[in-house]
């Protein structure tokens, strides 16, 4: 017999005994130690199985994971974690992710996630379209495709972007697996470790996760009720210039911001572009919510004002998030590199999903469908604003979004929304704490509330529960005079997930 871990011969065993093929033996430390197998392997491994092989019997230890301390210095360095790239240090899971597993239970009202409400979709019609697609074009739909995306969908994407004043060439569109992939690829081709990226404060947690993964340093620019503040952008660029630093790009969500819910004032948009151009800074515009305004206003995209803007779009919020179809509209000088990066990442975006989106845009009244979505979201927003006004204690403030999915809430001084989250989940309500939307640990007094998915009745109940938790936190502070801080938790964003999308 040979041990599959050491390759050494083991004493023979009687095959007529309980060590027959497929059966288990007891762990035998003396036997293991005699063959150089560390005892800790046996404790972590489960049963040792003996199976015949070429006249000999092998010892198999399924699922055993050696402790690097048993392997010596050289072997320990070769353990999986010792081989990770340095950039993986920036890939951290959020401390609150485990709480969201609990928050997904039906008795918990989740005001945390950014999942669109798909109940209004014409599912029966879509089912027929998918069936017809497979029957008529299955050999194409189920095959590999172009790394840049199908030509038909790229043309249709240009039609969608015309609603925001963008005149684009389909050859400059790159279809991606959701706009998150587009953002990740843009960061990959722009940023080296240590490069600076500008982003609004707060900013989308998925963007911050990508920036951290590529070891970029984020400098936040504050917003007010009208979005990114031009004077603060200029001041930040002046300060960086004095240090000899030119940021690689400004990442911005101008319309119905995630998580802040604000919209960049139209009169500020040309100024933002002019400031960035004067300092040689590219602009990356992320616009998943641009068509989801409650007043019917469609704001001009930054890309409509400057053809050098990198524009990211998605069908996740306006059609179906599960299809994971997004895109990047890029200048020709960027396109070829982006296509190569996309090809190395996924070979090609799923042809089947792209063709489903194409059929939907071709056969369904998708603009009326977007209006149906926005009516549902407006009703939910109104329910949330009414509940906040009714239930929240004094000292809280929030924005009034005119579109999108989110309300950004600021709580009284001394309350830490990250520390409060476990108690909120215990009270059967969940939210996204503000620190996850900053790269520097700021945002402990803020939280994001999502109104896109729950019913108005559930939203009202969720806010009522949240108000009870917040009132209890304030009572503790008044009694003991101690802020409810989460000092042991690491600052900054965790890895993105649907809970924080």
Coordinates of C-alpha atoms in Angstrom, one line a residue:
X1 CA 0.0 0.0 0.0
X2 CA 1.1 3.6 -0.6
X3 CA 0.0 6.7 1.0
X4 CA -1.3 9.2 -1.5
X5 CA 0.0 12.1 0.6
X6 CA 3.5 10.9 1.1
X7 CA 4.0 8.3 -1.6
X8 CA 5.6 6.0 1.0
X9 CA 4.7 2.3 1.4
X10 CA 2.4 1.3 4.2
X11 CA 2.3 -2.0 6.0
X12 CA 0.1 -4.5 4.2
X13 CA -3.5 -5.0 5.5
X14 CA -5.7 -8.0 5.4
X15 CA -8.2 -7.4 2.6
X16 CA -10.6 -9.9 4.0
X17 CA -11.0 -7.7 7.1
X18 CA -13.0 -4.6 7.5
X19 CA -10.5 -2.8 5.2
X20 CA -12.2 -4.1 2.1
X21 CA -12.7 -1.8 -0.9
X22 CA -15.0 1.2 -0.2
X23 CA -15.0 0.7 3.6
X24 CA -13.3 2.8 6.3
X25 CA -10.7 2.2 8.9
X26 CA -10.2 4.0 12.2
X27 CA -7.6 6.7 12.3
X28 CA -4.3 5.2 13.4
X29 CA -1.9 7.8 14.6
X30 CA 0.9 5.4 15.2
X31 CA 0.7 4.0 11.7
X32 CA 0.4 7.5 10.2
X33 CA 3.3 8.9 12.2
X34 CA 5.4 5.9 11.1
X35 CA 4.9 6.9 7.5
X36 CA 5.4 10.7 8.1
X37 CA 1.8 11.7 8.0
X38 CA 1.2 14.5 10.6
X39 CA -1.5 13.6 13.1
X40 CA -3.3 16.9 12.5
X41 CA -4.2 15.6 9.0
X42 CA -6.1 12.8 10.5
X43 CA -8.1 15.0 12.8
X44 CA -9.2 17.2 9.9
X45 CA -9.6 14.6 7.2
X46 CA -12.5 12.4 7.9
X47 CA -12.2 8.6 7.4
X48 CA -9.3 7.0 5.6
X49 CA -10.5 4.8 2.7
X50 CA -8.5 1.8 1.3
X51 CA -9.1 1.0 -2.4
X52 CA -7.3 -1.6 -4.6
X53 CA -5.1 -0.1 -7.3
X54 CA -2.7 -2.1 -9.5
X55 CA -2.5 -4.9 -6.9
X56 CA -1.8 -2.5 -4.2
X57 CA -4.0 -0.5 -1.9
X58 CA -4.0 3.3 -1.6
X59 CA -4.9 5.4 1.3
X60 CA -7.2 8.2 0.4
X61 CA -8.0 11.0 2.8
X62 CA -10.9 12.9 1.2
X63 CA -11.2 16.6 2.0
X64 CA -8.1 16.6 4.2
X65 CA -6.5 20.0 4.5
X66 CA -3.0 20.1 5.9
X67 CA -2.1 22.6 8.5
X68 CA 0.8 24.6 7.1
X69 CA 2.5 24.5 10.5
X70 CA 3.0 20.7 9.9
X71 CA 4.7 21.2 6.6
X72 CA 7.8 23.2 7.4
X73 CA 8.8 26.6 6.1
X74 CA 9.1 25.8 2.4
X75 CA 5.8 23.9 2.2
X76 CA 4.0 26.5 4.2
X77 CA 5.0 29.2 1.8
X78 CA 3.5 27.1 -1.0
X79 CA 0.2 26.8 0.8
X80 CA -2.7 28.4 -1.2
X81 CA -2.8 31.6 0.8
X82 CA 1.0 32.0 0.4
X83 CA 0.6 32.0 -3.3
X84 CA -2.0 34.8 -3.6
X85 CA -1.1 38.0 -5.3
X86 CA -0.6 41.1 -3.2
X87 CA -3.7 42.8 -4.7
X88 CA -5.9 40.2 -3.1
X89 CA -5.4 42.0 0.2
X90 CA -7.9 44.5 -1.1
X91 CA -10.5 41.8 -1.8
X92 CA -12.3 41.7 1.6
X93 CA -15.7 40.3 2.3
X94 CA -18.0 42.7 4.1
X95 CA -18.5 42.0 7.8
X96 CA -22.3 42.5 7.2
X97 CA -22.6 39.9 4.5
X98 CA -23.5 37.1 7.0
X99 CA -26.2 39.3 8.4
X100 CA -27.8 39.6 4.9
X101 CA -28.1 35.8 4.8
X102 CA -30.4 36.2 7.9
X103 CA -32.0 39.2 6.3
X104 CA -33.2 37.2 3.4
X105 CA -35.7 35.3 5.6
X106 CA -39.3 36.2 4.9
X107 CA -39.9 37.6 8.4
X108 CA -37.2 40.2 7.9
X109 CA -38.0 43.4 5.9
X110 CA -35.0 44.1 3.8
X111 CA -34.5 47.7 2.8
X112 CA -30.9 46.9 1.9
X113 CA -30.6 45.3 -1.5
X114 CA -30.9 47.0 -4.9
X115 CA -32.9 44.3 -6.6
X116 CA -35.3 45.6 -9.2
X117 CA -39.0 44.6 -9.0
X118 CA -39.6 42.3 -11.9
X119 CA -43.3 41.6 -11.1
X120 CA -44.4 44.1 -13.8
X121 CA -42.6 42.3 -16.6
X122 CA -44.7 40.6 -19.3
X123 CA -43.4 37.2 -18.2
X124 CA -45.8 35.1 -20.4
X125 CA -44.8 37.0 -23.5
X126 CA -41.1 36.7 -22.6
X127 CA -41.5 33.0 -22.1
X128 CA -42.9 32.7 -25.6
X129 CA -40.1 34.8 -27.0
X130 CA -37.4 32.7 -25.4
X131 CA -39.0 29.5 -26.7
X132 CA -39.2 30.9 -30.2
X133 CA -35.6 32.1 -30.0
X134 CA -34.4 28.6 -29.2
X135 CA -36.6 27.0 -31.9
X136 CA -35.6 29.5 -34.6
X137 CA -32.1 30.5 -33.8
X138 CA -30.9 28.0 -31.2
X139 CA -27.7 27.1 -32.9
X140 CA -26.6 30.7 -33.0
X141 CA -28.0 31.7 -29.6
X142 CA -26.3 28.8 -27.8
X143 CA -23.0 29.2 -29.5
X144 CA -19.9 31.3 -28.7
X145 CA -20.1 34.9 -30.0
X146 CA -18.0 38.0 -30.5
X147 CA -16.1 39.4 -27.6
X148 CA -17.6 42.8 -28.4
X149 CA -21.2 41.6 -28.4
X150 CA -23.7 40.8 -31.1
X151 CA -24.0 43.5 -33.8
X152 CA -27.8 43.6 -33.5
X153 CA -27.7 44.4 -29.8
X154 CA -25.0 47.0 -30.1
X155 CA -27.2 48.8 -32.6
X156 CA -30.2 48.6 -30.3
X157 CA -28.1 49.9 -27.4
X158 CA -27.3 53.0 -29.5
X159 CA -31.1 53.5 -29.9
X160 CA -31.6 53.3 -26.1
X161 CA -28.8 55.9 -25.5
X162 CA -30.3 58.3 -28.0
X163 CA -33.0 59.0 -25.3
X164 CA -30.2 60.6 -23.3
X165 CA -28.9 62.7 -26.1
X166 CA -26.1 60.3 -27.1
X167 CA -25.3 59.8 -30.7
X168 CA -23.0 56.7 -30.9
X169 CA -21.5 54.4 -33.4
X170 CA -22.3 50.7 -32.6
X171 CA -18.6 49.9 -33.3
X172 CA -17.7 51.8 -30.2
X173 CA -20.1 49.8 -28.0
X174 CA -18.7 46.8 -26.0
X175 CA -21.3 44.5 -24.5
X176 CA -20.3 43.1 -21.1
X177 CA -21.6 40.8 -18.4
X178 CA -23.4 43.6 -16.6
X179 CA -22.0 47.1 -16.2
X180 CA -20.1 45.8 -13.2
X181 CA -17.8 43.9 -15.6
X182 CA -17.5 47.0 -17.7
X183 CA -16.3 49.0 -14.7
X184 CA -13.9 46.2 -13.7
X185 CA -12.4 46.1 -17.2
X186 CA -12.1 49.9 -17.4
X187 CA -10.3 49.9 -14.1
X188 CA -8.0 47.1 -15.3
X189 CA -6.9 48.9 -18.4
X190 CA -6.5 52.3 -16.7
X191 CA -5.1 51.7 -13.3
X192 CA -1.8 50.5 -12.0
X193 CA -1.2 49.8 -8.3
X194 CA -1.1 53.1 -6.4
X195 CA -2.9 55.2 -9.1
X196 CA -5.5 57.6 -7.9
X197 CA -9.2 57.5 -8.8
X198 CA -11.7 60.2 -8.0
X199 CA -15.2 59.2 -6.9
X200 CA -18.1 60.9 -5.2
X201 CA -18.5 60.4 -1.5
X202 CA -20.4 58.2 -1.0
X203 CA -20.0 56.0 -4.0
X204 CA -21.2 52.7 -5.4
X205 CA -19.8 49.8 -3.4
X206 CA -19.1 47.7 -6.5
X207 CA -17.0 50.4 -7.9
X208 CA -15.0 50.7 -4.7
X209 CA -14.5 47.0 -4.7
X210 CA -13.0 47.1 -8.2
X211 CA -10.8 50.0 -7.4
X212 CA -9.5 48.1 -4.3
X213 CA -8.9 44.9 -6.3
X214 CA -6.6 46.8 -8.7
X215 CA -4.9 48.6 -5.8
X216 CA -6.1 52.0 -6.8
X217 CA -6.4 54.8 -4.2
X218 CA -9.7 56.5 -4.0
X219 CA -10.1 60.2 -3.3
X220 CA -13.7 61.1 -2.5
X221 CA -15.3 64.3 -3.7
X222 CA -18.2 65.5 -1.6
X223 CA -21.7 66.0 -3.0
X224 CA -24.6 68.3 -1.9
X225 CA -28.3 68.1 -2.8
X226 CA -27.4 68.9 -6.5
X227 CA -24.7 66.3 -6.9
X228 CA -20.9 66.6 -7.3
X229 CA -19.7 70.0 -6.2
X230 CA -17.4 71.5 -8.9
X231 CA -15.4 73.7 -6.6
X232 CA -14.6 70.7 -4.4
X233 CA -13.5 68.8 -7.5
X234 CA -11.2 71.6 -8.5
X235 CA -9.7 71.9 -5.1
X236 CA -9.0 68.2 -4.9
X237 CA -7.3 68.2 -8.3
X238 CA -5.3 71.3 -7.3
X239 CA -4.1 69.5 -4.2
X240 CA -3.2 66.3 -6.0
X241 CA -1.4 68.4 -8.7
X242 CA 0.8 69.9 -6.0
X243 CA 1.8 66.4 -5.1
X244 CA 2.6 65.6 -8.7
X245 CA -0.4 63.3 -9.0
X246 CA -2.9 63.1 -11.9
X247 CA -5.9 60.9 -11.2
X248 CA -6.6 58.3 -13.9
X249 CA -10.3 59.1 -14.0
X250 CA -13.3 60.5 -12.2
X251 CA -16.0 57.9 -11.6
X252 CA -19.4 59.4 -11.3
X253 CA -23.1 58.4 -11.2
X254 CA -24.8 61.6 -12.2
X255 CA -28.4 60.5 -12.2
X256 CA -30.3 59.2 -9.2
X257 CA -27.1 58.3 -7.4
X258 CA -26.4 55.0 -5.7
X259 CA -26.4 55.3 -2.7
X260 CA -27.0 59.0 -2.2
X261 CA -30.1 59.3 -4.5
X262 CA -29.2 62.8 -5.7
X263 CA -28.9 64.0 -9.3
X264 CA -26.1 66.1 -10.7
X265 CA -27.6 69.5 -11.7
X266 CA -27.7 70.1 -15.4
X267 CA -25.8 73.4 -15.2
X268 CA -23.0 71.7 -13.3
X269 CA -22.4 69.0 -16.0
X270 CA -20.3 71.1 -18.5
X271 CA -18.3 72.6 -15.6
X272 CA -17.4 69.1 -14.3
X273 CA -16.2 68.0 -17.7
X274 CA -14.2 71.3 -18.2
X275 CA -12.5 70.9 -14.9
X276 CA -11.5 67.3 -15.6
X277 CA -10.3 68.1 -19.1
X278 CA -8.1 71.0 -17.8
X279 CA -6.3 68.5 -15.5
X280 CA -6.1 65.7 -18.0
X281 CA -8.5 63.4 -16.1
X282 CA -10.8 61.0 -17.9
X283 CA -14.4 60.7 -16.9
X284 CA -16.2 57.4 -16.4
X285 CA -20.0 57.9 -16.3
X286 CA -22.1 55.1 -14.8
X287 CA -25.7 55.5 -15.6
X288 CA -27.9 52.5 -14.7
X289 CA -30.8 54.6 -13.4
X290 CA -30.9 57.4 -16.0
X291 CA -34.3 56.3 -17.5
X292 CA -35.9 55.8 -14.1
X293 CA -36.9 59.3 -13.2
X294 CA -40.2 59.9 -11.5
X295 CA -41.0 63.3 -13.1
X296 CA -40.5 62.0 -16.6
X297 CA -37.4 64.1 -17.1
X298 CA -34.5 62.4 -18.9
X299 CA -31.3 64.2 -18.1
X300 CA -28.6 64.7 -20.8
X301 CA -25.8 62.2 -20.3
X302 CA -22.3 63.5 -19.7
X303 CA -21.3 61.5 -22.8
X304 CA -23.8 63.6 -24.8
X305 CA -21.6 66.6 -24.0
X306 CA -18.2 65.1 -24.5
X307 CA -17.4 62.1 -26.8
X308 CA -14.3 61.3 -24.7
X309 CA -16.4 60.3 -21.7
X310 CA -16.5 56.5 -21.0
X311 CA -20.2 55.7 -20.6
X312 CA -21.4 52.6 -18.7
X313 CA -25.0 51.3 -19.2
X314 CA -27.0 48.3 -18.1
X315 CA -30.3 46.5 -18.7
X316 CA -30.3 45.3 -15.1
X317 CA -32.5 48.1 -13.7
X318 CA -34.7 48.7 -16.8
X319 CA -35.3 45.0 -17.9
X320 CA -33.8 42.0 -16.1
X321 CA -30.9 42.0 -13.7
X322 CA -30.5 38.2 -13.9
X323 CA -29.5 38.3 -17.6
X324 CA -26.4 40.3 -16.7
X325 CA -26.2 42.4 -19.9
X326 CA -24.5 45.7 -19.7
X327 CA -22.2 47.7 -22.0
X328 CA -19.5 50.3 -22.3
X329 CA -19.5 53.1 -24.9
X330 CA -15.9 54.1 -25.2
X331 CA -13.7 56.4 -27.5
X332 CA -12.2 54.5 -30.4
X333 CA -8.7 54.8 -28.8
X334 CA -10.0 52.8 -25.8
X335 CA -12.2 50.3 -27.6
X336 CA -9.6 47.9 -28.8
X337 CA -7.9 47.5 -25.4
X338 CA -11.3 47.1 -23.8
X339 CA -12.3 44.3 -26.2
X340 CA -9.0 42.5 -25.6
X341 CA -9.5 42.8 -21.8
X342 CA -13.1 41.5 -22.1
X343 CA -11.9 38.6 -24.3
X344 CA -9.3 37.5 -21.7
X345 CA -11.9 37.8 -18.9
X346 CA -14.9 35.9 -20.4
X347 CA -14.1 35.1 -24.0
X348 CA -17.5 36.6 -25.0
X349 CA -20.6 37.7 -23.2
X350 CA -23.4 35.1 -23.3
X351 CA -24.9 35.1 -26.8
X352 CA -28.2 33.7 -25.6
X353 CA -28.8 36.4 -23.0
X354 CA -27.9 39.1 -25.6
X355 CA -30.4 37.7 -28.0
X356 CA -33.1 37.6 -25.4
X357 CA -32.5 41.3 -24.7
X358 CA -32.6 42.0 -28.5
X359 CA -35.9 40.2 -28.9
X360 CA -37.3 42.1 -25.9
X361 CA -36.3 45.5 -27.4
X362 CA -37.6 44.4 -30.8
X363 CA -41.0 42.9 -29.9
X364 CA -42.0 44.6 -26.6
X365 CA -43.0 48.2 -25.9
X366 CA -39.9 48.6 -23.6
X367 CA -40.3 52.3 -23.2
X368 CA -43.9 51.8 -21.8
X369 CA -42.5 49.1 -19.6
X370 CA -39.9 51.5 -18.1
X371 CA -42.8 53.9 -17.3
X372 CA -44.6 51.0 -15.6
X373 CA -41.4 50.4 -13.5
X374 CA -41.1 54.0 -12.6
X375 CA -44.7 54.3 -11.5
X376 CA -44.2 51.3 -9.1
X377 CA -40.9 52.8 -7.8
X378 CA -42.5 56.2 -7.3
X379 CA -45.3 54.6 -5.2
X380 CA -42.7 52.8 -3.1
X381 CA -40.6 55.9 -2.7
X382 CA -43.6 57.8 -1.5
X383 CA -44.4 55.1 1.0
X384 CA -40.9 55.3 2.4
X385 CA -40.8 59.1 2.7
X386 CA -44.2 59.0 4.5
X387 CA -43.0 56.4 6.9
X388 CA -39.7 58.2 7.6
X389 CA -41.7 61.4 8.4
X390 CA -44.1 59.5 10.6
X391 CA -41.8 57.2 12.6
X392 CA -38.2 58.4 12.8
X393 CA -37.0 60.2 15.9
X394 CA -35.8 63.8 15.8
X395 CA -32.3 64.5 14.5
X396 CA -32.6 62.3 11.4
X397 CA -32.4 63.7 7.9
X398 CA -32.8 62.3 4.4
X399 CA -32.9 63.2 0.8
X400 CA -36.0 63.1 -1.5
X401 CA -34.9 61.2 -4.6
X402 CA -36.6 62.0 -7.9
X403 CA -35.8 58.6 -9.4
X404 CA -33.7 55.5 -8.9
X405 CA -33.9 53.1 -6.0
X406 CA -32.5 54.8 -2.8
X407 CA -32.9 57.1 0.1
X408 CA -29.8 58.2 1.9
X409 CA -30.4 58.7 5.6
X410 CA -28.3 60.5 8.2
X411 CA -28.8 59.6 11.9
X412 CA -28.0 61.6 15.0
X413 CA -24.5 62.2 16.1
X414 CA -23.0 59.2 18.1
X415 CA -25.0 56.5 16.4
X416 CA -22.9 54.1 14.3
X417 CA -25.1 52.4 11.7
X418 CA -22.7 49.6 11.2
X419 CA -22.7 48.7 14.9
X420 CA -26.5 49.0 15.0
X421 CA -27.1 46.7 12.1
X422 CA -27.0 43.4 14.0
X423 CA -29.6 44.8 16.4
X424 CA -31.7 45.9 13.4
X425 CA -31.6 42.4 11.9
X426 CA -32.7 41.0 15.3
X427 CA -35.6 43.4 15.1
X428 CA -36.3 42.0 11.6
X429 CA -35.3 44.9 9.4
X430 CA -32.1 45.3 7.3
X431 CA -30.4 48.2 5.6
X432 CA -27.0 49.0 4.1
X433 CA -24.7 50.8 6.5
X434 CA -23.0 53.9 5.2
X435 CA -19.3 52.9 5.7
X436 CA -19.5 50.4 2.9
X437 CA -19.9 53.3 0.4
X438 CA -16.7 55.0 1.4
X439 CA -13.1 53.8 0.8
X440 CA -11.9 55.6 3.9
X441 CA -14.2 54.4 6.6
X442 CA -16.4 57.5 6.6
X443 CA -20.2 57.2 6.7
X444 CA -20.8 55.7 10.1
X445 CA -23.8 58.1 10.6
X446 CA -25.3 57.2 7.3
X447 CA -27.3 54.3 5.9
X448 CA -28.9 53.5 2.6
X449 CA -32.6 52.5 2.4
X450 CA -33.8 50.8 -0.8
X451 CA -37.5 51.1 -1.8
X452 CA -37.3 49.3 -5.1
X453 CA -38.3 45.7 -4.1
X454 CA -40.6 45.5 -1.0
X455 CA -44.3 46.4 -1.3
X456 CA -45.4 49.8 0.1
X457 CA -46.9 48.0 3.1
X458 CA -43.6 46.2 3.8
X459 CA -41.6 49.4 3.4
X460 CA -43.8 51.1 6.0
X461 CA -43.4 48.2 8.4
X462 CA -39.7 48.1 7.8
X463 CA -39.2 51.8 8.6
X464 CA -41.4 51.4 11.7
X465 CA -39.1 48.6 12.9
X466 CA -36.0 50.7 12.0
X467 CA -37.3 53.6 14.0
X468 CA -37.7 51.4 17.1
X469 CA -34.1 50.2 16.8
X470 CA -32.8 53.7 16.3
X471 CA -34.9 55.0 19.3
X472 CA -33.4 52.3 21.5
X473 CA -29.9 53.3 20.4
X474 CA -30.5 56.9 21.3
X475 CA -32.0 55.8 24.7
X476 CA -28.8 53.9 25.4
X477 CA -26.7 57.0 24.6
X478 CA -28.9 59.2 26.8
X479 CA -28.6 56.8 29.7
X480 CA -24.9 55.9 29.5
X481 CA -23.5 58.7 27.3
X482 CA -21.5 56.3 25.2
X483 CA -21.7 56.4 21.4
X484 CA -22.5 53.0 19.8
X485 CA -19.3 52.6 17.9
X486 CA -18.1 49.5 16.0
X487 CA -14.4 50.1 16.7
X488 CA -13.3 46.6 15.9
X489 CA -14.8 46.6 12.4
X490 CA -12.5 47.4 9.5
X491 CA -13.2 50.6 7.6
X492 CA -14.1 50.8 3.9
X493 CA -16.2 48.7 1.5
X494 CA -16.5 45.0 1.4
X495 CA -16.7 43.0 -1.8
X496 CA -19.8 43.9 -3.9
X497 CA -22.8 41.6 -3.8
X498 CA -26.5 41.8 -4.8
X499 CA -27.2 43.0 -1.3
X500 CA -25.3 46.2 -1.9
X501 CA -25.8 46.6 -5.7

